[in-house]
């Protein structure tokens, strides 16, 4: 778990200094788990190694997160909250289709600058396709939510007649989410071969008849 | 490793009976490893449990596959050979763009009927994005090959003026491979929400101006 140790050290300055000690420790553990899950996967990550990477005892780790499942939930919840806050302010974007897709491109560009995020979701979402995986319900619900949000945005564009005539709106949410996920796989394997936000923008130009804000 | 054991038992009838015993055993081990890698992942799969699932000793397993890496290579090589034989006869399809994309839809339909294949590639391709993963070079090369083959097919369609006017051929290989990979993630999590070959066919109808054979 060298990556986790390195990340925990690297990310120390990122954890607010004025947090109470317990909060800082908690944030540090989440950060190390984020890196570990995104590289070796959830199943293969070891709580003992995570504790060592954060410089806490196993008991100290279990004080904050009694199970590996609870740590996984905390990692996923934090990522989703950060994305929502940064890119989809209070669901406003979903009411304006153009704003929604512009935000989506910004989110993909942000992810491309942060390989750890991309790796976490690529590794976990496929690992979690096994029904007995603790994150299975989370990912099923996450994709249902994502398709619903994108459907609202597409409906808004259709109402405003901003979809090009050849476009079938019904399939767009599934197809565009698939495009974004699939680009991540090729990009993780071969970062120089793919520009994810550029590919998404090109695809959206073929769908939406006006330039995105 | 209940899945592996179950699969090894289930797949026994699929292993040709007139193989020499060693060959049958080898095929059985590859089949069990295929299931294990596609559910718990490569890193998390255990050679000891694989041996137990196949009813061989650890030494017996190591006789056929001295390392877990060599077993992974055998699984990937067998899958790719089977796909090529079944869907892309001797590279012929790549010379005819329409035939190539018709074969691609058939391959996706075949995968949708065989969740184990989809799971194997979804789990391994994301796990293998870590540069130190033994299948990393395989997957990097696999995607480069896939983009090159699709580029030939797209070029053939462009030459024959079978691409719709709004289509940008340059981005198609990356985008279509991403679509296929991304559909797999949504489908594995929520099989009833997605019809993969149907989505691919719809997307190709928006790209190619004639019906596929």
PDB file of C-alpha atoms in Angstrom, chain B residues 37-175:
ATOM      1  CA  UNK B  37     -11.161 -12.983 -12.215  1.00  0.00           C
ATOM      2  CA  UNK B  38     -14.494 -11.677 -13.483  1.00  0.00           C
ATOM      3  CA  UNK B  39     -16.116 -11.656 -10.057  1.00  0.00           C
ATOM      4  CA  UNK B  40     -13.548 -10.966  -7.341  1.00  0.00           C
ATOM      5  CA  UNK B  41     -10.911  -9.516  -9.714  1.00  0.00           C
ATOM      6  CA  UNK B  42      -7.433 -10.705 -10.564  1.00  0.00           C
ATOM      7  CA  UNK B  43      -5.659  -9.299  -7.520  1.00  0.00           C
ATOM      8  CA  UNK B  44      -8.141 -10.810  -5.121  1.00  0.00           C
ATOM      9  CA  UNK B  45      -8.343 -14.247  -6.755  1.00  0.00           C
ATOM     10  CA  UNK B  46      -6.436 -16.930  -4.877  1.00  0.00           C
ATOM     11  CA  UNK B  47      -4.516 -19.740  -6.568  1.00  0.00           C
ATOM     12  CA  UNK B  48      -5.211 -21.981  -3.565  1.00  0.00           C
ATOM     13  CA  UNK B  49      -8.971 -21.477  -3.893  1.00  0.00           C
ATOM     14  CA  UNK B  50      -8.783 -21.900  -7.665  1.00  0.00           C
ATOM     15  CA  UNK B  51      -7.024 -25.225  -7.215  1.00  0.00           C
ATOM     16  CA  UNK B  52      -9.681 -26.336  -4.725  1.00  0.00           C
ATOM     17  CA  UNK B  53     -12.455 -25.259  -7.092  1.00  0.00           C
ATOM     18  CA  UNK B  54     -10.960 -27.480  -9.817  1.00  0.00           C
ATOM     19  CA  UNK B  55     -10.273 -30.400  -7.480  1.00  0.00           C
ATOM     20  CA  UNK B  56      -6.505 -30.274  -8.022  1.00  0.00           C
ATOM     21  CA  UNK B  57      -3.680 -29.740  -5.564  1.00  0.00           C
ATOM     22  CA  UNK B  58      -1.774 -26.490  -5.533  1.00  0.00           C
ATOM     23  CA  UNK B  59       1.162 -28.355  -7.107  1.00  0.00           C
ATOM     24  CA  UNK B  60      -1.184 -29.684  -9.792  1.00  0.00           C
ATOM     25  CA  UNK B  61      -2.342 -26.169 -10.579  1.00  0.00           C
ATOM     26  CA  UNK B  62       1.244 -24.851 -10.678  1.00  0.00           C
ATOM     27  CA  UNK B  63       2.165 -27.657 -13.087  1.00  0.00           C
ATOM     28  CA  UNK B  64      -0.207 -26.113 -15.647  1.00  0.00           C
ATOM     29  CA  UNK B  65       0.258 -22.470 -14.643  1.00  0.00           C
ATOM     30  CA  UNK B  66       3.436 -21.703 -12.684  1.00  0.00           C
ATOM     31  CA  UNK B  67       2.204 -18.195 -11.789  1.00  0.00           C
ATOM     32  CA  UNK B  68      -1.110 -16.375 -11.466  1.00  0.00           C
ATOM     33  CA  UNK B  69       0.156 -14.055 -14.227  1.00  0.00           C
ATOM     34  CA  UNK B  70       0.526 -16.969 -16.655  1.00  0.00           C
ATOM     35  CA  UNK B  71      -3.029 -18.065 -15.868  1.00  0.00           C
ATOM     36  CA  UNK B  72      -4.314 -14.548 -16.492  1.00  0.00           C
ATOM     37  CA  UNK B  73      -2.492 -14.443 -19.824  1.00  0.00           C
ATOM     38  CA  UNK B  74      -4.068 -17.794 -20.802  1.00  0.00           C
ATOM     39  CA  UNK B  75      -7.576 -16.574 -19.895  1.00  0.00           C
ATOM     40  CA  UNK B  76      -7.226 -13.351 -21.889  1.00  0.00           C
ATOM     41  CA  UNK B  77      -5.606 -15.066 -24.855  1.00  0.00           C
ATOM     42  CA  UNK B  78      -8.366 -17.693 -25.030  1.00  0.00           C
ATOM     43  CA  UNK B  79     -11.158 -15.080 -24.849  1.00  0.00           C
ATOM     44  CA  UNK B  80      -9.629 -12.977 -27.563  1.00  0.00           C
ATOM     45  CA  UNK B  81      -9.013 -15.953 -29.847  1.00  0.00           C
ATOM     46  CA  UNK B  82     -12.598 -17.153 -29.422  1.00  0.00           C
ATOM     47  CA  UNK B  83     -14.011 -13.697 -30.179  1.00  0.00           C
ATOM     48  CA  UNK B  84     -11.811 -13.263 -33.226  1.00  0.00           C
ATOM     49  CA  UNK B  85     -12.710 -16.684 -34.594  1.00  0.00           C
ATOM     50  CA  UNK B  86     -16.395 -16.260 -33.991  1.00  0.00           C
ATOM     51  CA  UNK B  87     -16.931 -12.675 -35.058  1.00  0.00           C
ATOM     52  CA  UNK B  88     -14.048 -11.406 -37.142  1.00  0.00           C
ATOM     53  CA  UNK B  89     -13.052 -14.264 -39.423  1.00  0.00           C
ATOM     54  CA  UNK B  90      -9.377 -13.839 -40.246  1.00  0.00           C
ATOM     55  CA  UNK B  91      -9.620 -10.040 -40.267  1.00  0.00           C
ATOM     56  CA  UNK B  92     -11.995 -10.136 -43.240  1.00  0.00           C
ATOM     57  CA  UNK B  93     -14.573  -8.017 -41.427  1.00  0.00           C
ATOM     58  CA  UNK B  94     -12.120  -5.161 -40.972  1.00  0.00           C
ATOM     59  CA  UNK B  95     -11.819  -4.764 -44.736  1.00  0.00           C
ATOM     60  CA  UNK B  96     -15.590  -4.253 -45.081  1.00  0.00           C
ATOM     61  CA  UNK B  97     -16.863  -1.533 -42.733  1.00  0.00           C
ATOM     62  CA  UNK B  98     -20.479  -2.676 -42.863  1.00  0.00           C
ATOM     63  CA  UNK B  99     -19.503  -6.256 -42.116  1.00  0.00           C
ATOM     64  CA  UNK B 100     -17.254  -5.068 -39.291  1.00  0.00           C
ATOM     65  CA  UNK B 101     -19.990  -3.126 -37.503  1.00  0.00           C
ATOM     66  CA  UNK B 102     -22.568  -5.869 -38.063  1.00  0.00           C
ATOM     67  CA  UNK B 103     -20.074  -8.272 -36.433  1.00  0.00           C
ATOM     68  CA  UNK B 104     -19.596  -5.831 -33.579  1.00  0.00           C
ATOM     69  CA  UNK B 105     -23.340  -5.815 -32.833  1.00  0.00           C
ATOM     70  CA  UNK B 106     -23.346  -9.633 -32.903  1.00  0.00           C
ATOM     71  CA  UNK B 107     -20.374  -9.705 -30.514  1.00  0.00           C
ATOM     72  CA  UNK B 108     -22.128  -7.328 -28.092  1.00  0.00           C
ATOM     73  CA  UNK B 109     -25.303  -9.442 -28.274  1.00  0.00           C
ATOM     74  CA  UNK B 110     -23.240 -12.563 -27.574  1.00  0.00           C
ATOM     75  CA  UNK B 111     -21.624 -10.849 -24.579  1.00  0.00           C
ATOM     76  CA  UNK B 112     -25.014  -9.757 -23.253  1.00  0.00           C
ATOM     77  CA  UNK B 113     -25.992 -13.427 -23.206  1.00  0.00           C
ATOM     78  CA  UNK B 114     -22.760 -14.254 -21.311  1.00  0.00           C
ATOM     79  CA  UNK B 115     -22.444 -11.931 -18.297  1.00  0.00           C
ATOM     80  CA  UNK B 116     -19.227 -13.656 -17.193  1.00  0.00           C
ATOM     81  CA  UNK B 117     -17.381 -12.325 -20.254  1.00  0.00           C
ATOM     82  CA  UNK B 118     -18.637  -8.792 -19.693  1.00  0.00           C
ATOM     83  CA  UNK B 119     -17.758  -8.920 -16.023  1.00  0.00           C
ATOM     84  CA  UNK B 120     -14.271 -10.291 -16.729  1.00  0.00           C
ATOM     85  CA  UNK B 121     -13.345  -7.473 -19.082  1.00  0.00           C
ATOM     86  CA  UNK B 122     -15.019  -4.722 -17.045  1.00  0.00           C
ATOM     87  CA  UNK B 123     -13.269  -5.756 -13.829  1.00  0.00           C
ATOM     88  CA  UNK B 124      -9.881  -6.534 -15.388  1.00  0.00           C
ATOM     89  CA  UNK B 125      -9.657  -3.531 -17.707  1.00  0.00           C
ATOM     90  CA  UNK B 126     -10.157  -1.077 -14.832  1.00  0.00           C
ATOM     91  CA  UNK B 127      -8.004  -3.044 -12.377  1.00  0.00           C
ATOM     92  CA  UNK B 128      -5.301  -3.228 -15.075  1.00  0.00           C
ATOM     93  CA  UNK B 129      -5.187   0.542 -15.467  1.00  0.00           C
ATOM     94  CA  UNK B 130      -2.615   0.498 -12.635  1.00  0.00           C
ATOM     95  CA  UNK B 131       0.754   0.438 -14.438  1.00  0.00           C
ATOM     96  CA  UNK B 132       2.104  -2.323 -12.166  1.00  0.00           C
ATOM     97  CA  UNK B 133      -0.778  -4.719 -12.996  1.00  0.00           C
ATOM     98  CA  UNK B 134       0.398  -7.753 -14.981  1.00  0.00           C
ATOM     99  CA  UNK B 135      -2.377  -7.260 -17.567  1.00  0.00           C
ATOM    100  CA  UNK B 136      -1.595  -3.538 -18.037  1.00  0.00           C
ATOM    101  CA  UNK B 137       0.480  -3.994 -21.234  1.00  0.00           C
ATOM    102  CA  UNK B 138      -2.132  -6.426 -22.591  1.00  0.00           C
ATOM    103  CA  UNK B 139      -5.001  -3.953 -22.162  1.00  0.00           C
ATOM    104  CA  UNK B 140      -3.053  -0.960 -23.490  1.00  0.00           C
ATOM    105  CA  UNK B 141      -2.203  -2.971 -26.621  1.00  0.00           C
ATOM    106  CA  UNK B 142      -5.735  -4.394 -26.858  1.00  0.00           C
ATOM    107  CA  UNK B 143      -7.318  -0.925 -26.991  1.00  0.00           C
ATOM    108  CA  UNK B 144      -4.744   0.360 -29.466  1.00  0.00           C
ATOM    109  CA  UNK B 145      -5.532  -2.642 -31.672  1.00  0.00           C
ATOM    110  CA  UNK B 146      -9.287  -2.128 -31.271  1.00  0.00           C
ATOM    111  CA  UNK B 147      -9.064   1.560 -32.221  1.00  0.00           C
ATOM    112  CA  UNK B 148      -6.910   0.695 -35.239  1.00  0.00           C
ATOM    113  CA  UNK B 149      -9.346  -1.973 -36.461  1.00  0.00           C
ATOM    114  CA  UNK B 150     -12.309   0.341 -36.030  1.00  0.00           C
ATOM    115  CA  UNK B 151     -10.429   3.157 -37.786  1.00  0.00           C
ATOM    116  CA  UNK B 152     -10.014   0.859 -40.846  1.00  0.00           C
ATOM    117  CA  UNK B 153     -13.727   0.064 -40.813  1.00  0.00           C
ATOM    118  CA  UNK B 154     -14.659   3.749 -40.509  1.00  0.00           C
ATOM    119  CA  UNK B 155     -12.252   4.662 -43.335  1.00  0.00           C
ATOM    120  CA  UNK B 156     -13.895   2.048 -45.545  1.00  0.00           C
ATOM    121  CA  UNK B 157     -17.349   3.535 -44.828  1.00  0.00           C
ATOM    122  CA  UNK B 158     -16.052   7.066 -45.471  1.00  0.00           C
ATOM    123  CA  UNK B 159     -14.560   6.012 -48.831  1.00  0.00           C
ATOM    124  CA  UNK B 160     -17.878   4.461 -49.826  1.00  0.00           C
ATOM    125  CA  UNK B 161     -19.728   7.595 -48.614  1.00  0.00           C
ATOM    126  CA  UNK B 162     -21.812   5.593 -46.161  1.00  0.00           C
ATOM    127  CA  UNK B 163     -21.307   7.956 -43.204  1.00  0.00           C
ATOM    128  CA  UNK B 164     -24.022  10.507 -42.525  1.00  0.00           C
ATOM    129  CA  UNK B 165     -22.968  14.099 -43.250  1.00  0.00           C
ATOM    130  CA  UNK B 166     -22.977  15.239 -39.584  1.00  0.00           C
ATOM    131  CA  UNK B 167     -20.485  12.528 -38.565  1.00  0.00           C
ATOM    132  CA  UNK B 168     -16.853  13.341 -37.728  1.00  0.00           C
ATOM    133  CA  UNK B 169     -15.014  10.104 -38.620  1.00  0.00           C
ATOM    134  CA  UNK B 170     -11.854  11.034 -36.673  1.00  0.00           C
ATOM    135  CA  UNK B 171     -13.440  10.635 -33.249  1.00  0.00           C
ATOM    136  CA  UNK B 172     -15.541   7.563 -33.989  1.00  0.00           C
ATOM    137  CA  UNK B 173     -13.156   4.762 -32.921  1.00  0.00           C
ATOM    138  CA  UNK B 174     -12.571   6.238 -29.450  1.00  0.00           C
ATOM    139  CA  UNK B 175     -16.241   7.185 -29.008  1.00  0.00           C
TER     140      UNK B 175
END
